[in-house]
Short mmCIF file of C-alpha atoms in Angstrom, two decimals:
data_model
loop_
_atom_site.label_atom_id
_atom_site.label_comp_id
_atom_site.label_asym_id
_atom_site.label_seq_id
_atom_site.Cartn_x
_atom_site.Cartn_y
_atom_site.Cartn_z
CA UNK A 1479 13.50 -10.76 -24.27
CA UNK A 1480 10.17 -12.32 -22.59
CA UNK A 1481 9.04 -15.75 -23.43
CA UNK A 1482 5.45 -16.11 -24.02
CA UNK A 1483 3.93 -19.92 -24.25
CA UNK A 1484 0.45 -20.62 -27.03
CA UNK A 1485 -0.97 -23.71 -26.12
CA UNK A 1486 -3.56 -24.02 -28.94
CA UNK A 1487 -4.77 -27.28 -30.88
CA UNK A 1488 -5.35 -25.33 -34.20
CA UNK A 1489 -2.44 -25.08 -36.04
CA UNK A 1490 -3.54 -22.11 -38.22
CA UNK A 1491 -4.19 -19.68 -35.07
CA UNK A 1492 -1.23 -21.32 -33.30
CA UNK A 1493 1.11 -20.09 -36.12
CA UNK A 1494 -0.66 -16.81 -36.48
CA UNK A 1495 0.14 -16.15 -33.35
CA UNK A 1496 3.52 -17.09 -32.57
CA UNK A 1497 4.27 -14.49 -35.79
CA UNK A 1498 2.25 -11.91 -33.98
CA UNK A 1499 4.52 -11.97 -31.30
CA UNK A 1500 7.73 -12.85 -33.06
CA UNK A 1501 7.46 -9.89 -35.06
CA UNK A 1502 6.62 -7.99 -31.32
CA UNK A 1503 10.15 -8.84 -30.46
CA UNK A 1504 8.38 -12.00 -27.86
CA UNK A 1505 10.51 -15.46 -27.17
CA UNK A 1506 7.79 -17.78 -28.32
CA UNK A 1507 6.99 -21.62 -27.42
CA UNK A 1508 3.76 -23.52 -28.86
CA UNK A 1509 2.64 -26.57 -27.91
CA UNK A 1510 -0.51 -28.10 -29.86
CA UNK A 1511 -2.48 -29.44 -26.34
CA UNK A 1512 -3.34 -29.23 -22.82
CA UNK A 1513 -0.41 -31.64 -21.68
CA UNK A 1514 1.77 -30.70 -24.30
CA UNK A 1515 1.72 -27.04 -22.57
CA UNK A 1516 1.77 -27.72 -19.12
CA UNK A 1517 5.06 -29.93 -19.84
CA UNK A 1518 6.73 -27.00 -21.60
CA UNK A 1519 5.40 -24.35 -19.02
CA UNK A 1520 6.74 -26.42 -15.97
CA UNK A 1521 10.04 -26.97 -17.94
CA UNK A 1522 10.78 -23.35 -19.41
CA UNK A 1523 8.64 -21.33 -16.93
CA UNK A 1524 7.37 -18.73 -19.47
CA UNK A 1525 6.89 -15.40 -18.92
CA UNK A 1526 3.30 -15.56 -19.82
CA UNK A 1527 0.67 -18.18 -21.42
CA UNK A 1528 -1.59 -18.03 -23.69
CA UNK A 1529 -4.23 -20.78 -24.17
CA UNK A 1530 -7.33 -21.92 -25.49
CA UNK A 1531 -9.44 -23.37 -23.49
CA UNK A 1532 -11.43 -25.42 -25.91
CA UNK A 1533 -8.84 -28.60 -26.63
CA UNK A 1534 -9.10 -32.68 -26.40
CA UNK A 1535 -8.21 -34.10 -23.53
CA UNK A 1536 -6.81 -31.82 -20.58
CA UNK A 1537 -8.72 -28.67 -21.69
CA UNK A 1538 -7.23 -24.74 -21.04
CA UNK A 1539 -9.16 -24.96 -17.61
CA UNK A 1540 -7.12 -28.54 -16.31
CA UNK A 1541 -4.39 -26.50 -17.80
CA UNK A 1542 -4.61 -23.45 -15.46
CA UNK A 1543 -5.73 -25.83 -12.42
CA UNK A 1544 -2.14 -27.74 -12.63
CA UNK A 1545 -0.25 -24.88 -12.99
CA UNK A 1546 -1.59 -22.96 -10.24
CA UNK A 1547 -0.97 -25.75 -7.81
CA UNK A 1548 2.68 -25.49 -8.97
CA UNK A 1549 4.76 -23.40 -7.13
CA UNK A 1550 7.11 -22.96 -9.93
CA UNK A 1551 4.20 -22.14 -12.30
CA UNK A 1552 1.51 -20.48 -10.26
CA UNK A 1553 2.42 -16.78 -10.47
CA UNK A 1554 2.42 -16.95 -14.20
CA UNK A 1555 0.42 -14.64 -15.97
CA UNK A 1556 -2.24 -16.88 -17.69
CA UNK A 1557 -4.39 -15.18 -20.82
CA UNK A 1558 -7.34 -17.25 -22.17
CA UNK A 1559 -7.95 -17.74 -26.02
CA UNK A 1560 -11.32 -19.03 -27.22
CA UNK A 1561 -14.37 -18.75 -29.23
CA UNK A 1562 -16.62 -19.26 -25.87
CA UNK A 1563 -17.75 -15.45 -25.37
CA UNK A 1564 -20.71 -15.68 -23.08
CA UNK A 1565 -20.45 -14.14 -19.81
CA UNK A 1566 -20.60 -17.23 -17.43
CA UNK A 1567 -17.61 -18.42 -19.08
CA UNK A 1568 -15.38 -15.29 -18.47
CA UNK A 1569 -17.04 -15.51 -14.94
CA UNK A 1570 -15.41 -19.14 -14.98
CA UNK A 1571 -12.05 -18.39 -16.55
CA UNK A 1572 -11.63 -15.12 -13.88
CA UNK A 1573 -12.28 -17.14 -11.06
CA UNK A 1574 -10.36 -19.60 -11.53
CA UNK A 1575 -7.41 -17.09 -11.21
CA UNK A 1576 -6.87 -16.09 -15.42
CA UNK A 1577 -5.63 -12.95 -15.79
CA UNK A 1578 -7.46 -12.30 -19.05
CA UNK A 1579 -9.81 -13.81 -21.84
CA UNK A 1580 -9.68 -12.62 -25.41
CA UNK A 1581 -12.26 -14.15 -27.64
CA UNK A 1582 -11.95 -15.19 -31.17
CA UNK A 1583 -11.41 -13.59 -33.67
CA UNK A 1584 -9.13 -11.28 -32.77
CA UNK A 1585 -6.87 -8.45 -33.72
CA UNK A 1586 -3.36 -8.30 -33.41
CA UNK A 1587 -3.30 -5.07 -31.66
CA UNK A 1588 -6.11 -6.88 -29.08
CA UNK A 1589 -3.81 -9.41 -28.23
CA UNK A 1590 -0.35 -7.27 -27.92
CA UNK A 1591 -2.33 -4.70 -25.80
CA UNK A 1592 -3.88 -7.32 -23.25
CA UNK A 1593 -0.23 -8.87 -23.11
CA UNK A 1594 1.42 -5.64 -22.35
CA UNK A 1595 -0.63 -4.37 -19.85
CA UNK A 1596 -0.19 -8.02 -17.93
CA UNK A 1597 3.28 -7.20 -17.92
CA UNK A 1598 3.05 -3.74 -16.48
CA UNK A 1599 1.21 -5.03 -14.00
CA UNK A 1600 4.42 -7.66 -13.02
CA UNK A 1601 6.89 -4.07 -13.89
CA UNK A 1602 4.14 -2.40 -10.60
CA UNK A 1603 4.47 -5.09 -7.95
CA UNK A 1604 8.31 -5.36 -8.39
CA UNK A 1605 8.40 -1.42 -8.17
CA UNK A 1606 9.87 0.35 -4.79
CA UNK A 1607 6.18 1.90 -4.36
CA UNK A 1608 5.98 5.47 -2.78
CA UNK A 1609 4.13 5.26 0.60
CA UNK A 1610 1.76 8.50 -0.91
CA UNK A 1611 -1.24 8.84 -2.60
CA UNK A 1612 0.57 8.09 -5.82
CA UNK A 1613 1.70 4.91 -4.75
CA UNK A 1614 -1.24 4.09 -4.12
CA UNK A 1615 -2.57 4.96 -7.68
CA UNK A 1616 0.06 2.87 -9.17
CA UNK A 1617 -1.33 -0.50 -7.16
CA UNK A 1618 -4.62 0.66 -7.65
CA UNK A 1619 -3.73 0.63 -12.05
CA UNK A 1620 -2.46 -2.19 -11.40
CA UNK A 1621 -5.33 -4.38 -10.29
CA UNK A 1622 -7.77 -2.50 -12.62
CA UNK A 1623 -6.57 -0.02 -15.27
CA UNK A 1624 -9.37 1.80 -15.71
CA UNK A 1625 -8.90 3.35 -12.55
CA UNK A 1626 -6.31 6.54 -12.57
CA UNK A 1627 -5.30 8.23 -10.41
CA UNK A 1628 -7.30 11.21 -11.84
CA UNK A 1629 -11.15 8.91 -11.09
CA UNK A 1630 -9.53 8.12 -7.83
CA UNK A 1631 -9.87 11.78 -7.12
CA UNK A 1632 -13.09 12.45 -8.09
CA UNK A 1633 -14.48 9.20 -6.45
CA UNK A 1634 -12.29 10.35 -2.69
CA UNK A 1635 -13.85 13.25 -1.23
CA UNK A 1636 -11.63 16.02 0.15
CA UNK A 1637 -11.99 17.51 3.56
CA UNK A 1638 -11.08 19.64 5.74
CA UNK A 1639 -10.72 19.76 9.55
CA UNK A 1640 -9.33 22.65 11.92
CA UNK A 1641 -6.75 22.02 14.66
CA UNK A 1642 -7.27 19.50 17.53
CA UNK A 1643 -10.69 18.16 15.33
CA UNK A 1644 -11.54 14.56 15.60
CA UNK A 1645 -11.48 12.76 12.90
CA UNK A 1646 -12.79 9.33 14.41
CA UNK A 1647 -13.33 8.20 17.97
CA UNK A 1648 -12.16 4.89 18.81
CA UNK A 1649 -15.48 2.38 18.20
CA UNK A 1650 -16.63 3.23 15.17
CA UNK A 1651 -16.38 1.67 12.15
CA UNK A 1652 -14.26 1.93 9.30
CA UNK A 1653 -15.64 3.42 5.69
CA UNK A 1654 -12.30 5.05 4.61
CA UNK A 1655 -8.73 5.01 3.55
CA UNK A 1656 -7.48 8.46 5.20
CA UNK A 1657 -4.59 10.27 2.97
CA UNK A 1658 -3.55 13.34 4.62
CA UNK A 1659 -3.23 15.96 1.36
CA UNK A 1660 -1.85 18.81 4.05
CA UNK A 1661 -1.31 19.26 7.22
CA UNK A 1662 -0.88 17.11 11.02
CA UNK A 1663 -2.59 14.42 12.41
CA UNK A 1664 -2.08 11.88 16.10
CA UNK A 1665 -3.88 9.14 17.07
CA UNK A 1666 -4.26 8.36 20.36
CA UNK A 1667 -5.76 6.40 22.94
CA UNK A 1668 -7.39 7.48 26.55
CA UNK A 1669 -6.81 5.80 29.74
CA UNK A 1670 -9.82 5.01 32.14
CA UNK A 1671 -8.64 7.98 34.10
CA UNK A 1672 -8.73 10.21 31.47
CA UNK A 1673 -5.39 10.93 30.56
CA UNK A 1674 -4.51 10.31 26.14
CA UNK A 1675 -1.20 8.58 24.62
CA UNK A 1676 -0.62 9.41 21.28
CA UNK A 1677 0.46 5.58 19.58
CA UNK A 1678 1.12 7.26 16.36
CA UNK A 1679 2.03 10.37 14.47
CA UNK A 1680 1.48 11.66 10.42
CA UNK A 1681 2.14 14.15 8.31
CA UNK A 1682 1.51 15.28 4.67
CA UNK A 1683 1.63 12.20 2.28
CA UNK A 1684 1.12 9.73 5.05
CA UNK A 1685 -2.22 6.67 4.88
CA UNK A 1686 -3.82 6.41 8.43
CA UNK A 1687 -6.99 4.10 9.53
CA UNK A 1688 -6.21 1.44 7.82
CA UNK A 1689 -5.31 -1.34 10.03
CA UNK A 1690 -8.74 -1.27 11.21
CA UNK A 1691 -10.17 -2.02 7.96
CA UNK A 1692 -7.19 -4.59 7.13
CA UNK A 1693 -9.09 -6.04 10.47
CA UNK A 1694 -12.27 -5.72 9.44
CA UNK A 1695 -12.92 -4.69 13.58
CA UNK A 1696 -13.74 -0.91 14.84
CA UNK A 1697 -11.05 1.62 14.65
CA UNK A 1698 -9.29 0.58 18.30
CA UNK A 1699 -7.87 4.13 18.84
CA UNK A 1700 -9.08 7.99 17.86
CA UNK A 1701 -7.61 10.18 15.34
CA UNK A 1702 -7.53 14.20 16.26
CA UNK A 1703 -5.58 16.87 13.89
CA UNK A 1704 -2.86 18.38 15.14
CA UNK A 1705 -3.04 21.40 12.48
CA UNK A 1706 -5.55 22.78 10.49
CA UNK A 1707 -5.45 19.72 8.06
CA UNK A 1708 -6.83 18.28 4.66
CA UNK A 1709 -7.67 14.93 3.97
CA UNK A 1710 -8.61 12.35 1.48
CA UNK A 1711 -11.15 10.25 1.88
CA UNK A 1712 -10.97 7.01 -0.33
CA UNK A 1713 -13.74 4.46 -0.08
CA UNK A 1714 -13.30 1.38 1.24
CA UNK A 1715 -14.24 -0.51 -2.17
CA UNK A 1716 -11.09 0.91 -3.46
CA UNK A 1717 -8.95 -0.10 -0.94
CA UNK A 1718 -10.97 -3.85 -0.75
CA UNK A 1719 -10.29 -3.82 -4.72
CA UNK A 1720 -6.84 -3.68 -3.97
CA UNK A 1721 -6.70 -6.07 -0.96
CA UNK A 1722 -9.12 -8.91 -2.14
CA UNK A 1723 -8.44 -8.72 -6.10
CA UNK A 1724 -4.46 -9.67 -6.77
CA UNK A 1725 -2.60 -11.31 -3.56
CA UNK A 1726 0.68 -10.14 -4.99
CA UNK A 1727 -0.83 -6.57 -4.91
CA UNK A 1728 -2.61 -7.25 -1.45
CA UNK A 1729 1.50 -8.22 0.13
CA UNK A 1730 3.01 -5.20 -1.37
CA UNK A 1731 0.28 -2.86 -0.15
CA UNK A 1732 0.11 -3.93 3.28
CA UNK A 1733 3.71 -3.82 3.64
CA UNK A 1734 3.23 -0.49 1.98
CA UNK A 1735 0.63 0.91 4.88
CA UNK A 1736 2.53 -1.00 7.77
CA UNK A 1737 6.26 -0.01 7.56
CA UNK A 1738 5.42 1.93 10.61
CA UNK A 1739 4.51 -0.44 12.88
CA UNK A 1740 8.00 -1.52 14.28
CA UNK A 1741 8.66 1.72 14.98
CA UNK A 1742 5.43 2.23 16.58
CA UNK A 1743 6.17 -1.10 19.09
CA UNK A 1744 9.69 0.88 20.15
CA UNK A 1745 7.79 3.98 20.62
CA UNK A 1746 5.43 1.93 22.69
CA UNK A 1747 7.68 0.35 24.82
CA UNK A 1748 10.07 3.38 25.15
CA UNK A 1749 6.76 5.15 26.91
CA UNK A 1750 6.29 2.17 29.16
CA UNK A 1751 9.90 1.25 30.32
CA UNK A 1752 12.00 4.52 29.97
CA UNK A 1753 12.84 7.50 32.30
CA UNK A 1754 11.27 10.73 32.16
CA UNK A 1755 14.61 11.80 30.22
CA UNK A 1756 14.27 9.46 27.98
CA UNK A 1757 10.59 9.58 27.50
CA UNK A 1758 10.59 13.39 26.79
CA UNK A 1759 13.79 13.32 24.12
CA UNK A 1760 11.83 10.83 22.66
CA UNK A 1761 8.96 12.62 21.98
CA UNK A 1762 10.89 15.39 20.49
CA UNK A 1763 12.98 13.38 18.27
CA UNK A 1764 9.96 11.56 16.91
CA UNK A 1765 8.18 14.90 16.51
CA UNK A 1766 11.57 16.09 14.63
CA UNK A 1767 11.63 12.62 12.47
CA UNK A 1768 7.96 13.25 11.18
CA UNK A 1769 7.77 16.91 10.77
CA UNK A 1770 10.91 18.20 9.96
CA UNK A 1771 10.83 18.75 6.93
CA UNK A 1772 13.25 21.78 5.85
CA UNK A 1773 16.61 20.48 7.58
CA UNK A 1774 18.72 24.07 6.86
CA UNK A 1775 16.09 25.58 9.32
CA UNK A 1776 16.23 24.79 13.34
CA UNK A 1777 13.30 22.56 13.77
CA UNK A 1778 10.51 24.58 16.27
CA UNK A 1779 8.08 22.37 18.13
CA UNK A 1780 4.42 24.07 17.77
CA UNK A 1781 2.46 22.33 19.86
CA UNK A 1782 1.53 22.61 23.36
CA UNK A 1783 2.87 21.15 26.55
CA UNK A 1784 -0.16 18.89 26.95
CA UNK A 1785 -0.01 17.74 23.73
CA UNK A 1786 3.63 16.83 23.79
CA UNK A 1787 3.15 15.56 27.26
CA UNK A 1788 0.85 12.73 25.81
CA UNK A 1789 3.23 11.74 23.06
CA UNK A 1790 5.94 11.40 25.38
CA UNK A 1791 3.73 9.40 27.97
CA UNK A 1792 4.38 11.60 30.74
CA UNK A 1793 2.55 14.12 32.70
CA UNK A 1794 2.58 17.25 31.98
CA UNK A 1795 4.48 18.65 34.95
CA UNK A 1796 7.40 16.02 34.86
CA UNK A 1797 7.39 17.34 31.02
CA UNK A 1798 8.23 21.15 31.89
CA UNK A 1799 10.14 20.09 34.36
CA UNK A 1800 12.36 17.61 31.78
CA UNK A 1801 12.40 20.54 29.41
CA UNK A 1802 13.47 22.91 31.73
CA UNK A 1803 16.55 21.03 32.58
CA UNK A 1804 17.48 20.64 28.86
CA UNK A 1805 17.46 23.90 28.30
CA UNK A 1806 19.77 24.60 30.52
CA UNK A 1807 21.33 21.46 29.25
CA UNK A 1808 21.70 23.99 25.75
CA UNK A 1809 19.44 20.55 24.13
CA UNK A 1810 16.59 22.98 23.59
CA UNK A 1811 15.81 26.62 23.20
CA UNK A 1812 12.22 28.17 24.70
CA UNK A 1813 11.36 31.22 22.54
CA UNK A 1814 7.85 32.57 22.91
CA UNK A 1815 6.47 29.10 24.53
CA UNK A 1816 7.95 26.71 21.38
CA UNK A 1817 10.31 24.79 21.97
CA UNK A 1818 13.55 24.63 19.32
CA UNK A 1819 15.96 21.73 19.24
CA UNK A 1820 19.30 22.54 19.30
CA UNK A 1821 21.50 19.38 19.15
CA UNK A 1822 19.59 16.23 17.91
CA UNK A 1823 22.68 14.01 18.04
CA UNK A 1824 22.61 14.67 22.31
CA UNK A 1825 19.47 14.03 22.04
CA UNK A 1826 19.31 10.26 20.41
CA UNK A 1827 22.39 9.57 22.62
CA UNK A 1828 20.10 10.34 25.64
CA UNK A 1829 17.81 7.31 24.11
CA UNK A 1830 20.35 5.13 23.24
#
């Protein structure tokens, strides 16, 4: 059962609604002022508070400033109850980090419904979170709920690019979240002689281009498809909304889009210190990893030798060379120019 703290100096409304919520199945405290409330929130840590902002002495805003400076207190969902309705004062109460403001009067099914959907919000950010599009949609709900995952789709245009299209050349600046709906996409960076090294690899369901707009700098690598390929474009107001408007929502989305990136530092460093063997079963274990998706079938390699060349870091030559020698190894088959891995576990002991 959730505890839910009133702090209100009018006895009438305090009672009414304390039965509101009793009857809703809530734990509920009262206290009758401003220091009354923060005494009993910093003892019983409440599950939520509700206050009125219009008391003697330490009013609902000194009420909200001492709690938020209290670790113990800070993260607790804080709902404002007054008569004030003009707009400057829910400008007021937002900022100073409220997650609501009902006005007086009110109906019972006002208050139970703001109450609730404060608490989904808690039931979101303690969620494993999918690292999709729907995942997405859930964090999204949860800093605004008018926003579904239904609007997000008709705000996010769709589109589509053919194989080996750029998608964005390393300089330019950021105005999208990129969800890839279908298909293959590598980004990759080019040498000042010429020669490209893939940094990262994604397939259907994936986020990419977003650590340049976490940044707020130019995108510091390019981004090709690999495959014809569809992707979603979602503005960068939506993903700002989500960043700037809840920090709880900002950790759990970043750590969301970023799980990658130790893997992406040992794929880094794998290119840089390890042999050609190594560097090559790498490649095709991280190709395997990402886009293998039906594990009963062999998994076949369908991309060409320069293109594998620069996501194992090698040149292309030492690359035919490498595969040549594990096929006849039995690591690999060669059918009609794709290559087919035959014993994965060889393979990661070659990297080990």
């Amino acid at each position: 059962m959730k505890t839910i703290l009133i702090i209100e100096d009018n006895e009438d409304i305090r009672e009414n609604v304390a039965e509101i919520l009793m009857l809703s199945d809530y734990k509920v405290l009262t206290a009758a002022n401003g220091k009354e409330g923060v005494e009993v929130a910093q003892r019983a840590t409440p599950d939520l508070i509700i206050c009125d902002i219009m008391m003697p002495g330490l009013d609902g805003y000194g009420v909200l400033h001492i709690l938020h400076k209290d670790p113990k207190t800070q993260n607790i969902p804080f709902i404002f109850l007054t008569s004030k309705s003009e707009r400057s004062d829910f400008r007021s109460a937002m900022e100073m980090g409220a997650d609501d403001y009902i006005t007086k009067p009110f109906a019972g099914n006002e208050l139970l419904n703001a109450i609730e959907a404060r608490f989904q919000k808690i039931d979101i950010l303690k969620k494993q979170l999918t690292p999709d599009l729907a995942g997405f949609n859930e964090l999204l709900s949860s800093v605004d709920n008018k926003k579904t995952l239904d609007t997000l789709k008709e705000e996010s245009n769709t589109v589509s690019y053919k194989k080996r299209q750029v998608i964005y050349k390393v300089g330019a600046n950021p105005h999208y979240l990129y969800y890839i709906v279908s298909g293959k996409v590598k980004t990759y960076k080019t040498h000042e002689d010429g020669k490209d090294l893939v940094v990262d690899l994604y397939n259907e369901g994936d986020f990419f281009g977003y650590l340049a707009l976490l940044q707020g700098t130019t995108y510091q690598e390019s981004a090709e498809s690999m495959s014809d390929t569809e992707v979603a474009l979602i503005p960068t107001r939506d993903f700002e909304q989500v960043i700037n408007n809840n920090p709880e929502t900002a950790k759990k989305f970043i750590g969301l889009l970023s799980k990658n990136l130790v893997e992406k530092e040992k794929l880094l460093l794998g290119i840089a210190y390890n042999t050609i063997r190594k560097k090559v079963a790498g490649a095709l274990l991280s190709m395997e990893k990402k886009y293998h998706t039906n594990k009963k079938d062999p998994f076949l390699v369908d991309i060409s030798r320069d293109e594998l060349a620069t996501i194992a870091g090698t040149a292309t030559e030492s690359l035919i060379r490498t595969l040549s020698d594990f096929k006849s190894e039995n690591l690999i088959e060669i059918k009609s120019g794709k290559v087919i891995i035959n014993d994965i576990s060889r393979l990661e002991n070659l990297i080990r």
